[in-house]
Structures are given as C-alpha cells and as structure tokens.
Tab-separated table of C-alpha atoms in Angstrom:
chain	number	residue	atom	x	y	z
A	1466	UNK	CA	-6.891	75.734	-32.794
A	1467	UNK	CA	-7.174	75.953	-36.161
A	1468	UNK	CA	-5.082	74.084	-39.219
A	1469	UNK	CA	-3.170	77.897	-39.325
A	1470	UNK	CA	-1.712	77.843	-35.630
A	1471	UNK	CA	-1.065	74.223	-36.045
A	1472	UNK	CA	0.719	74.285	-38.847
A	1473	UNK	CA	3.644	77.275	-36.589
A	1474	UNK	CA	3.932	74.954	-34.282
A	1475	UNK	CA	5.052	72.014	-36.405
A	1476	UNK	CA	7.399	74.102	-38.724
A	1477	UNK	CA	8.754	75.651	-35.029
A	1478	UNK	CA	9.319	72.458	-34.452
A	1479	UNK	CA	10.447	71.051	-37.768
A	1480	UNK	CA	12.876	73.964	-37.435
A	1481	UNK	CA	14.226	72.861	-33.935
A	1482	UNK	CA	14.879	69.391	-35.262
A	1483	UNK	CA	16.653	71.010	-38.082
A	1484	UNK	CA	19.163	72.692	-35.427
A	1485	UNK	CA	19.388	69.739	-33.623
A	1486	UNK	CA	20.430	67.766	-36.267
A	1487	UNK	CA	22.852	70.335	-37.710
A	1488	UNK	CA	24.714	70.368	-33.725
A	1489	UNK	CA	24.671	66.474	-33.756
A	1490	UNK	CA	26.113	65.922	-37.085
A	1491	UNK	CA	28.650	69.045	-36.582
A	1492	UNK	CA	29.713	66.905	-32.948
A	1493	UNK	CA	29.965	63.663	-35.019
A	1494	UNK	CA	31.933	65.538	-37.491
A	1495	UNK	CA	34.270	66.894	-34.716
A	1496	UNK	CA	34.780	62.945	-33.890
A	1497	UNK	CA	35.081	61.628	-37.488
A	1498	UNK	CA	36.495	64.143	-39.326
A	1499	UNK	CA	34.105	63.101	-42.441
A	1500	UNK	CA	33.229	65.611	-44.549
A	1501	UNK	CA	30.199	64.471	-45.447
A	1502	UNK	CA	29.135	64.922	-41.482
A	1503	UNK	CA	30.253	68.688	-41.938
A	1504	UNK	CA	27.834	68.658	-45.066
A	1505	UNK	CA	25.518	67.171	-43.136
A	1506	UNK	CA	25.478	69.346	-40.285
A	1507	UNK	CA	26.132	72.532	-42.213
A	1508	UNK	CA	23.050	71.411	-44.651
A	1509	UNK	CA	20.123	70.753	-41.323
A	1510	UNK	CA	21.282	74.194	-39.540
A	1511	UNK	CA	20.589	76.106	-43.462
A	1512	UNK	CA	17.350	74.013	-43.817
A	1513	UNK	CA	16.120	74.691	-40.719
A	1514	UNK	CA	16.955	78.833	-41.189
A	1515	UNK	CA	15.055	78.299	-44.006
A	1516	UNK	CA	11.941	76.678	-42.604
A	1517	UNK	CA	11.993	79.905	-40.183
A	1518	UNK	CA	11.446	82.144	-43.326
A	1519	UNK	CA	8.536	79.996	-44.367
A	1520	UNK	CA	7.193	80.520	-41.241
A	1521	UNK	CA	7.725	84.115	-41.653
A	1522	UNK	CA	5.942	84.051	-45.319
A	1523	UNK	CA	3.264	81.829	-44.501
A	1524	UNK	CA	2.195	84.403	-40.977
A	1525	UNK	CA	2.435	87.124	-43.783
A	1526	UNK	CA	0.348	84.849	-46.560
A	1527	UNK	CA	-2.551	84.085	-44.100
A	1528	UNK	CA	-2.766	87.173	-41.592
A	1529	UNK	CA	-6.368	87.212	-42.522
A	1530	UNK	CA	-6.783	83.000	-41.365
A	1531	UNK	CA	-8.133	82.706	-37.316
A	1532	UNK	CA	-5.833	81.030	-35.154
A	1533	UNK	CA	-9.124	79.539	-33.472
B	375	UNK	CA	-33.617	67.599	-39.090
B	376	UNK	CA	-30.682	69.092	-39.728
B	377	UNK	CA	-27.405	69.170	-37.797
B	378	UNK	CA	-26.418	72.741	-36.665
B	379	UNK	CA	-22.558	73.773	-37.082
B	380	UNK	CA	-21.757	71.235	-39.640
B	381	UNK	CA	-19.998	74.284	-41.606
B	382	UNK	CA	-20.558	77.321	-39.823
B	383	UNK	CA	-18.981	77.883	-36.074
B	384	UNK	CA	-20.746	77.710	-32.973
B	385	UNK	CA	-21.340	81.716	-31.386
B	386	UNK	CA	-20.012	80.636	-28.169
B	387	UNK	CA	-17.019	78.380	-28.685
B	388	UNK	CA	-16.275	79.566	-32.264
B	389	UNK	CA	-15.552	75.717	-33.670
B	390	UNK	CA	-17.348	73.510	-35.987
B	391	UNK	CA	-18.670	70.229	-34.511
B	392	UNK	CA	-15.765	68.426	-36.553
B	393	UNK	CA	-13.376	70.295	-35.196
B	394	UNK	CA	-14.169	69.652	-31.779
B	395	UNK	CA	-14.169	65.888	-32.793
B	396	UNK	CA	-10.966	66.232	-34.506
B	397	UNK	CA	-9.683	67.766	-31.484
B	398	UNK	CA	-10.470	64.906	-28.993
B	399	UNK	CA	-9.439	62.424	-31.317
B	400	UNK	CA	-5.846	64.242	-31.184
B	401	UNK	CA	-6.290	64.319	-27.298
B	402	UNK	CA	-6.154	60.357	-27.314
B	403	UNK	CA	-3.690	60.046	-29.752
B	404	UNK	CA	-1.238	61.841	-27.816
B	405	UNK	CA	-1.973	59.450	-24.911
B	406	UNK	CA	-1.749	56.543	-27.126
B	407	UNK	CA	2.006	57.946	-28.387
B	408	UNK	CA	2.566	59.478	-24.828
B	409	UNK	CA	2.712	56.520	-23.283
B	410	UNK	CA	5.373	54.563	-25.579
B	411	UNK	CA	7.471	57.423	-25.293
B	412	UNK	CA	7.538	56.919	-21.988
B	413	UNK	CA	7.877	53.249	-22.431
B	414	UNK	CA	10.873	53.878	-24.735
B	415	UNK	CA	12.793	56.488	-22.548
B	416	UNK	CA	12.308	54.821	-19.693
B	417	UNK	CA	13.423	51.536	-21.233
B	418	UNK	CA	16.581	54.033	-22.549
B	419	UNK	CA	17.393	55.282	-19.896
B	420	UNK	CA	17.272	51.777	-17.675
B	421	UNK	CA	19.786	49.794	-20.067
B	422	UNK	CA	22.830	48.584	-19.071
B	423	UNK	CA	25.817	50.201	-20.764
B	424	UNK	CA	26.702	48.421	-23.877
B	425	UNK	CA	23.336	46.702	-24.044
B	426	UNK	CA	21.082	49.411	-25.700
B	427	UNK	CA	21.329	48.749	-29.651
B	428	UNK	CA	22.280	52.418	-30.902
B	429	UNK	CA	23.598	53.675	-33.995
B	430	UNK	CA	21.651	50.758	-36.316
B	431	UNK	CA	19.191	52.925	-38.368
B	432	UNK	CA	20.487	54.930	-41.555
B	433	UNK	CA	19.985	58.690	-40.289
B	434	UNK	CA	20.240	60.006	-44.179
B	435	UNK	CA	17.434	57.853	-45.122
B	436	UNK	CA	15.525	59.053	-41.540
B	437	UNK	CA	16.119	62.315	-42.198
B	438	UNK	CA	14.726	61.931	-45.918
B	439	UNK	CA	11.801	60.632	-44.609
B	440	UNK	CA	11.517	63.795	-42.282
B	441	UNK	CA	11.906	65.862	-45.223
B	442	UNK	CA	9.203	63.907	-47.176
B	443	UNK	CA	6.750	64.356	-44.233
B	444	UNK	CA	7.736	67.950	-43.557
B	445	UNK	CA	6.845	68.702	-47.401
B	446	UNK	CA	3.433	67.214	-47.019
B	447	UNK	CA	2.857	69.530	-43.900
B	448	UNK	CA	3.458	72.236	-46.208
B	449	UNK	CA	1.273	71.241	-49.002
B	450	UNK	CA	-1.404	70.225	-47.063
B	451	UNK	CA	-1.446	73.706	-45.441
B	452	UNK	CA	-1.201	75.227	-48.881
B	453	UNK	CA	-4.082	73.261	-50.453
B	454	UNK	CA	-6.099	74.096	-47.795
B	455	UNK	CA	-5.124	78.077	-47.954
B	456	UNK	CA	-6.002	77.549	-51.876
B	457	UNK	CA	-9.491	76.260	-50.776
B	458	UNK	CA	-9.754	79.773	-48.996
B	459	UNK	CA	-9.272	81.725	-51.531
B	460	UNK	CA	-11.466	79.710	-54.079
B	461	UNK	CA	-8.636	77.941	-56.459
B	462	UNK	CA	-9.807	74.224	-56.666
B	463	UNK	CA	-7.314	73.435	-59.169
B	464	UNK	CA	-4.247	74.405	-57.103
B	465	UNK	CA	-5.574	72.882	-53.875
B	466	UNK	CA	-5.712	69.566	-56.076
B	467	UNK	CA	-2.301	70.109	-57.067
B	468	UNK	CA	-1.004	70.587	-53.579
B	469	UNK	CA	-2.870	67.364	-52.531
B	470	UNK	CA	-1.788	65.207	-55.031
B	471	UNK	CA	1.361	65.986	-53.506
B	472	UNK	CA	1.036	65.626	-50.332
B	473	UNK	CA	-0.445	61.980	-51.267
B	474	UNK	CA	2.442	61.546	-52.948
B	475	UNK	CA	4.727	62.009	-50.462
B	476	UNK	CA	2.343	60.161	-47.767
B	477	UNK	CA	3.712	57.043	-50.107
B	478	UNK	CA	6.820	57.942	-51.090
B	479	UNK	CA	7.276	58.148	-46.946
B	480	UNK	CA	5.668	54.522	-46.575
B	481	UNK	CA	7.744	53.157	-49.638
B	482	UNK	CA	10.963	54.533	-48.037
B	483	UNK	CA	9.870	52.919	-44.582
B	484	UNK	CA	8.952	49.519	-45.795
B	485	UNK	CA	12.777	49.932	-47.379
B	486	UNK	CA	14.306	50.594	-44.146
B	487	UNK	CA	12.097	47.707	-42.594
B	488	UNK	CA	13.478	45.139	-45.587
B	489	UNK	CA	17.272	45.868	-44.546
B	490	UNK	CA	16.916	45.070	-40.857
B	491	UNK	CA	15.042	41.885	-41.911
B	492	UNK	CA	18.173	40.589	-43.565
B	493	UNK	CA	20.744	42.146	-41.337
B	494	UNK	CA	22.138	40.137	-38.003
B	495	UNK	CA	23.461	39.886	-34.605
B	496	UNK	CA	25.342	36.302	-34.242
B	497	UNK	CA	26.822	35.619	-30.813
B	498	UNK	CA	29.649	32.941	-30.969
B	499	UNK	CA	30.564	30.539	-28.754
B	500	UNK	CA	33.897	31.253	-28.472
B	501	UNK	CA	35.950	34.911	-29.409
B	502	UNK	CA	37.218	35.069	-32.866
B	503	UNK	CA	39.346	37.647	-34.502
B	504	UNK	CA	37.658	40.765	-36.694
B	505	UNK	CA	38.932	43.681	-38.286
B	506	UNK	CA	37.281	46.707	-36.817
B	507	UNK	CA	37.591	50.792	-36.655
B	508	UNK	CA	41.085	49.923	-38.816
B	509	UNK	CA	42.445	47.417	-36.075
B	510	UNK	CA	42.515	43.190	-35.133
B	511	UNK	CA	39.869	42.716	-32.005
B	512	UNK	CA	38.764	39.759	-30.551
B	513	UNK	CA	35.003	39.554	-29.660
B	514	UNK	CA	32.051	36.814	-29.723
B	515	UNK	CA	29.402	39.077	-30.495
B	516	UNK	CA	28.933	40.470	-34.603
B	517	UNK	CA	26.863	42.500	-36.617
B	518	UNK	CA	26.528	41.664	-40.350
B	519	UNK	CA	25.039	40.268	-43.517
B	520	UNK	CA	24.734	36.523	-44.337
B	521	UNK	CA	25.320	34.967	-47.535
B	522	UNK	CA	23.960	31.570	-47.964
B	523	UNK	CA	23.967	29.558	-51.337
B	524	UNK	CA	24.804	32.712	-52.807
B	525	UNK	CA	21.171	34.429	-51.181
B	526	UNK	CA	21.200	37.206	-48.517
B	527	UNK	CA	18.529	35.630	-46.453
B	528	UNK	CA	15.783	37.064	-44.279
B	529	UNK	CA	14.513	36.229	-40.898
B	530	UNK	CA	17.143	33.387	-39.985
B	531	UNK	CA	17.402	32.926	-35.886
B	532	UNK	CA	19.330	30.032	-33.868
B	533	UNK	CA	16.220	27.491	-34.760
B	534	UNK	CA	16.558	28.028	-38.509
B	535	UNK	CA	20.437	26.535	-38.454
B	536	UNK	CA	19.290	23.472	-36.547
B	537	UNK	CA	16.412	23.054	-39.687
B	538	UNK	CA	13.487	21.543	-39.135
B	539	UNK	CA	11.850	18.202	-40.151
B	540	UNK	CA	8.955	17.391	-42.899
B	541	UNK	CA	5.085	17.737	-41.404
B	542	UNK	CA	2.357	16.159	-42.811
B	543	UNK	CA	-0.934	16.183	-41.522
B	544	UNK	CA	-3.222	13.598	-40.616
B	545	UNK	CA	-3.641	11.943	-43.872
B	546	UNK	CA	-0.288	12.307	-44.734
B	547	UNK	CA	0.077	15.690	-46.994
B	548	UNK	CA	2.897	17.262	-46.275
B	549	UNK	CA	2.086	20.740	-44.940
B	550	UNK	CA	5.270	22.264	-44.015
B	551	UNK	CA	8.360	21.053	-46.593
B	552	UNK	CA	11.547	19.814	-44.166
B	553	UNK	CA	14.245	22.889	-44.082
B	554	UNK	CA	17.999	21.849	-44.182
B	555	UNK	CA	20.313	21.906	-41.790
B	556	UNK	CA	23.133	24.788	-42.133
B	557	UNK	CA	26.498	23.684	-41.471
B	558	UNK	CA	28.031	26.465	-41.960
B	559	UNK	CA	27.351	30.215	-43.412
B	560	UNK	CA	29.554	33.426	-45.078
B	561	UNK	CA	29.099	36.293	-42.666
B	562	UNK	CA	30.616	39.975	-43.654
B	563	UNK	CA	30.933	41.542	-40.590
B	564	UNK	CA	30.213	45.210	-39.822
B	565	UNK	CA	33.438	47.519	-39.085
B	566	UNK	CA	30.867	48.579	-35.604
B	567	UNK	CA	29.301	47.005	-32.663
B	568	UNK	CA	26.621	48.986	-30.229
B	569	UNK	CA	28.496	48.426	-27.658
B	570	UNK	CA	31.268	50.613	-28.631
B	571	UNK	CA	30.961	54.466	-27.728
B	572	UNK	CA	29.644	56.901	-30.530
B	573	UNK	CA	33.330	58.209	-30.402
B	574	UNK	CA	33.877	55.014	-31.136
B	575	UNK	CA	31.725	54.045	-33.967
B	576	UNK	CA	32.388	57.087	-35.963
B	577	UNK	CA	36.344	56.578	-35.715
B	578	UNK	CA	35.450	52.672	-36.961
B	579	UNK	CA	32.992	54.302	-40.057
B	580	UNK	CA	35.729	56.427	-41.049
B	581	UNK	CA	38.758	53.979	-40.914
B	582	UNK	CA	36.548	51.563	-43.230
B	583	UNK	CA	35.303	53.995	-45.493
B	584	UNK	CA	35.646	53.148	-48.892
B	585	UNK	CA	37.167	49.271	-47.780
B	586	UNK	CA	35.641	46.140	-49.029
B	587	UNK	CA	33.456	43.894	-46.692
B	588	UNK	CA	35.753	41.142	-44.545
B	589	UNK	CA	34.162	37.435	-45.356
B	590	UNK	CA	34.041	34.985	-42.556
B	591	UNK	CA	33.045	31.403	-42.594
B	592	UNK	CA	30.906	30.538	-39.254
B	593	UNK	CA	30.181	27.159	-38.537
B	594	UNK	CA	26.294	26.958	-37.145
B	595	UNK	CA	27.782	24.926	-33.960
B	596	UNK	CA	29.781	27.584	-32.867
B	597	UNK	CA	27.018	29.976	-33.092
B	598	UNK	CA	24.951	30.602	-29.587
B	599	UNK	CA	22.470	32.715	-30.902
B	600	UNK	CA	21.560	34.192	-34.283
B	601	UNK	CA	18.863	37.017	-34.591
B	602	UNK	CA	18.036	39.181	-38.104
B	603	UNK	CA	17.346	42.872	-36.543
B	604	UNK	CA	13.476	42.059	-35.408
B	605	UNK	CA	11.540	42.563	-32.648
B	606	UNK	CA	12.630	39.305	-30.792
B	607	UNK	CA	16.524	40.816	-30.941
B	608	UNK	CA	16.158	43.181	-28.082
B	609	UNK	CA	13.893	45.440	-26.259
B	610	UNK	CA	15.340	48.131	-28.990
B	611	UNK	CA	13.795	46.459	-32.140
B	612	UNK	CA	10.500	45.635	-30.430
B	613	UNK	CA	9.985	49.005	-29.783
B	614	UNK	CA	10.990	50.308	-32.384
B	615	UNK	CA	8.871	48.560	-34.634
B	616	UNK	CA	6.169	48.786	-32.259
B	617	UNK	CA	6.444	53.007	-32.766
B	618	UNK	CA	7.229	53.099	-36.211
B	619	UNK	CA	4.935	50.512	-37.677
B	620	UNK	CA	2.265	52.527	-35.002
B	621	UNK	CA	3.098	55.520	-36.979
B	622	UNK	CA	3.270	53.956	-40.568
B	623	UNK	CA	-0.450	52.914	-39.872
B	624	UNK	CA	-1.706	56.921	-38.885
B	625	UNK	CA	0.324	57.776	-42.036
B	626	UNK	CA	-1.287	54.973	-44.340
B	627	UNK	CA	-4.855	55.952	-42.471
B	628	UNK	CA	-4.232	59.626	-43.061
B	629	UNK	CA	-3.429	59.365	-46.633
B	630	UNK	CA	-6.564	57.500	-47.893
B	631	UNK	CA	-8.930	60.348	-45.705
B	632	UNK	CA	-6.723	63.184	-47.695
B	633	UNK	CA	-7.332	60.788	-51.254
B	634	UNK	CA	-11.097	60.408	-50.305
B	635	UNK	CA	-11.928	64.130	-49.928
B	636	UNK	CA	-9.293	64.541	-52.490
B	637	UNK	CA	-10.941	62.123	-55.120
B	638	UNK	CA	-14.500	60.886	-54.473
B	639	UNK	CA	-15.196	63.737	-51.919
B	640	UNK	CA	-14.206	66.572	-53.700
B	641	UNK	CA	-17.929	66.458	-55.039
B	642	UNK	CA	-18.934	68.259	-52.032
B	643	UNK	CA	-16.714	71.697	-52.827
B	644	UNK	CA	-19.661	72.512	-55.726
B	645	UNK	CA	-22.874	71.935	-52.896
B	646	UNK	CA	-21.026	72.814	-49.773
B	647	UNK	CA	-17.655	74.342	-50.347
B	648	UNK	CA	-17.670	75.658	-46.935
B	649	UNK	CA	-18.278	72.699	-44.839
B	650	UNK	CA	-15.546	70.800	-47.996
B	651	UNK	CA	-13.065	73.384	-46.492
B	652	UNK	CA	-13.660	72.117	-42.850
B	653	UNK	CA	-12.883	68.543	-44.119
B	654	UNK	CA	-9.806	69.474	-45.573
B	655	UNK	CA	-8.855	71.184	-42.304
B	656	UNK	CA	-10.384	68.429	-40.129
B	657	UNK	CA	-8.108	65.825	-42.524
B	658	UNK	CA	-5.130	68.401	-42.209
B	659	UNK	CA	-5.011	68.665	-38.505
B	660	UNK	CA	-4.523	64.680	-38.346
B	661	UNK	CA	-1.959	64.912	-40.944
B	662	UNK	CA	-0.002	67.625	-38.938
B	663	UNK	CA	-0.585	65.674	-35.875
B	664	UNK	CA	1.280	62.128	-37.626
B	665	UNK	CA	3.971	64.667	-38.924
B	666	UNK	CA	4.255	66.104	-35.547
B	667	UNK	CA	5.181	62.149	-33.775
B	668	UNK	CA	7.841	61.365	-36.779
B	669	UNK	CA	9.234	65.006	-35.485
B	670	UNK	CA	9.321	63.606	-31.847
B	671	UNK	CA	10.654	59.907	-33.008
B	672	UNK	CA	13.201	61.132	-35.566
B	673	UNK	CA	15.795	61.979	-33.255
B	674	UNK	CA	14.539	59.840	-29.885
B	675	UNK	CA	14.675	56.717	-32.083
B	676	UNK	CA	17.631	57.417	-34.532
B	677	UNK	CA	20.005	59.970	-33.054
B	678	UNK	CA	19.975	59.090	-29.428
C-alpha cells in the first residue's frame, strides 16, 4: 500500500473523528446548554466536511500515484 | 554487489525492499498498540461505577493536538507528492512543517503532562462541606490544586505530608536534605468529581462558569490519601501515561527520521532522487501510522 492509499484512509478516518466529536459535543451541549459546546460541536462536524473535500482534491491531485 | 530493488519495484510483488520493511514494522506496531487497547477497554469496561477517572483531560487542548497531527499528515503527503513531480523546494517547505508541528504536538503534550503533575485527588478522613455544580455537598473525596507557601507544588502524595528525615551517608554527607512536615495546606477544590455522571459534570461546569475558585484549609492529619494525577493514582493515569508517553516516543522517533532525510539526507535527491522519494514515503508511512493511534486514542482516552 502505498503513502497515497494510506494517506484516504487516515483523512477517512480523521473525518469520522471529526463527526464524532461534532455528535459528542452537540449531546454535551444538549446537557449544558454552553454555547461554546454548540461551537464546538458545530465547528468538528464543518471540519470534518471539510477534510472530505480534501480527500476529494487530493484523489483528483494524484490520480496518476499507484495505490500499491 | 549491489542490492536489487533499493529504488525500483520488484516485477512480481511491485514494492521496494523498504517498503516491505516498512510494512512489517507497521504489522508489529499495531500489535504493540493492539494490545493496550485491549488492556485499556477491557480495564474500561471492568470498573466499578464511580471508580473509572473520566472527564480529567482538557478535550480543546486534545483536540488541538489532533489538529496539529492531522496537519502534518497532510504535509507530509504533500511534500512527498512535490518530490513526484520534481519541486525540491516545496517538498522542503512542506517538511519543515510537518517537523514543526511533530514539536509543536510534543510541546503541547509535555503541557498537558505538567498540569496533571500538579493537580490532586485528596481523600479525607472524615466528609466536609464543598460547593459543587452551584449547590452545598458533603463528600471525603476532592479534586483540586494545592497552594503551599504560596507554590503550586508537583508530585506531593500521603508520604510527602508526613516529611521525611535528613540522610547522610556513611561518612556523614548529607545526601538527601530532611523535608518538612506539612501541617496543613490551601486546597481549591474543583466544582466536579468522576464519580458524578457526565450529565452531571457538565451541569457542575456550567453553574461555576465564570466563579472564582473556593479555598479550603486541610489539615495533613485529616487527609487519608493524597495523590497528584500520576500513574500511582489509579489504573486510569497508569495507562494513560503508559499510551500517551508510548505514542509521544513514535512521534519524537518519527520526527528526527523526517529531519534526517529532511536535513543531512536530502543529499541523496541529487545521486538517487528516486530511491530519496522511497525514503520520504518509507518515513511517511510511519508518520501516518503514529497519526493514525492519536486518531484511535483521541476519543478512547479523552471522550469516553
């Protein structure tokens, strides 16, 4: 596997963790009522969106990079 | 004699000999992590309720970290797509980075690591009275900061209160100074305990958000045990600094391979640029690999 197909997995990943985070801060924020959870949640779910277009930008960037 | 596949693939399996080292080295890694993920879960999972210290790390600062090391992924995946296309200079760019961040990650742990050194658990002998989550409870069991002689001090346990006499050696040079005995010690007490719910804790966060610290006198022979937030606390902290300092060593060990081929190495790009391009992948496998644990130990070690 090469540092290309590596590299999807861990931003797949990355991006998971991002929506994770996002539904765990948005439930603390349900029990708190802090804004800053909101923020907080509201922030991971848009970061990890955003890690997805990477992803889609770097597949385009290196289409000509093995996966092997 | 020369070794074959040092830069180009081998027909039949289409990999460079590093890579296939790289790849085995991974392999035991993930046994090595594997198993004190297991350890941890299962430890988890087997706690008593009330018993399992949760809700002590600082998730901004964790998930800072996380963004640090998910910003290295990207640049060392960038340099490395650089090499491919023949710009040296950016590729150097994107590494410097990525070293960069490799420290800034370490700096921010060793941070983290400083706080719990001077933060406690005191158990008291008998209940006394707090202010927590905006009401009066009685409980025997705190979490907090000490203040002694005006110093925040680090590393204090039940032995330290008791002090500890002068020793001298066998011709009578004192090797280890006597420590004083504490009679007593400030404590400001933390509005939450772990063994309230996480319903709980965030209700006592956001009653004493934005109140000052309570101050309470202890006297050391009311205290039953005192423990800074170290391995010997609980099965928690021993863990988790077994993982995280585990990790902190692959990152430290990862950076100074990516500043080698980086700096020194980088020699190699003007003889053998492609087998200098298998080193940076080689190095930028391992780094995705130690970005791929703090991934896995993120939320397992700060969330749940």
């Amino acid at each position: 596997m090469s540092l290309k197909a590596f590299h999807l997995i861990f931003i797949t990943a990355a991006s998971l963790l991002s929506f994770g985070l996002g539904w765990w801060m948005l439930r603390a924020y349900a029990d708190s009522g802090m804004k800053a959870d909101q923020i907080y949640g509201v922030t991971s779910i848009g970061v990890g969106m955003a890690l997805l277009l990477y992803e889609a930008f770097f597949i385009k960037k290196l289409k000509n990079v093995s996966y092997l | 004699m020369e070794i074959p596949y040092t830069s180009k693939p081998r027909p039949d399996t289409g990999l460079y000999n590093a890579k296939v080292g790289i790849w085995l080295f991974l392999a035991s890694e993930v046994m090595l992590f594997g198993a004190l993920f297991s350890a941890y879960i299962l430890l988890r999972v087997g706690a008593g309720e009330g018993t399992w210290p949760h809700g002590l790390l600082s998730i901004p600062i964790g998930t800072f970290n996380t963004f640090v090391l998910i910003t290295s992924s990207v640049t060392v995946v960038l340099g490395w797509a650089s090499l491919q296309v023949g710009n040296f200079g950016r590729y150097k760019v994107y590494q410097a980075i990525t070293i960069l961040c490799a420290f800034g990650f370490l700096g921010i742990k060793s941070f983290e690591y400083r706080d719990k050194f001077k933060h406690y658990e005191v158990w008291l002998k008998n209940p006394i009275t707090v202010h927590q989550g905006g009401k009066e409870v009685q409980t025997d069991r705190l979490l907090g900061h000490i203040e002694y002689e005006g110093h925040h001090p680090y590393f204090w346990n039940t032995a330290r209160l008791a002090g500890s006499p002068e020793i001298k050696d066998k011709n009578g040079k004192v090797v280890k100074a006597a420590v004083a005995r504490v009679e007593s010690f400030k404590f400001q007490p933390d509005p939450i305990h772990y063994t309230m719910s996480p319903k709980e804790m965030a209700h006592a966060k956001k009653e004493s958000f934005g109140h000052p610290h309570q101050e309470i006198e202890i006297k050391a022979s009311d205290v039953k045990r005192l423990s800074a937030f170290v391995p010997s606390h609980s099965t928690f902290f021993a863990i988790y600094f077994t993982l995280t300092a585990l990790h902190g060593l692959h990152v430290l060990g990862g950076a100074i391979v990516i500043f080698y081929i980086w700096g020194p190495g980088a020699k190699m790009w003007k003889t053998d640029p492609q087998r200098y391009m298998n080193r940076v992948e080689v190095s930028g496998l391992f780094w995705h690999f130690v970005d791929l644990v703090w991934i896995f130990l993120f939320p397992i070690i700060y969330l749940l």
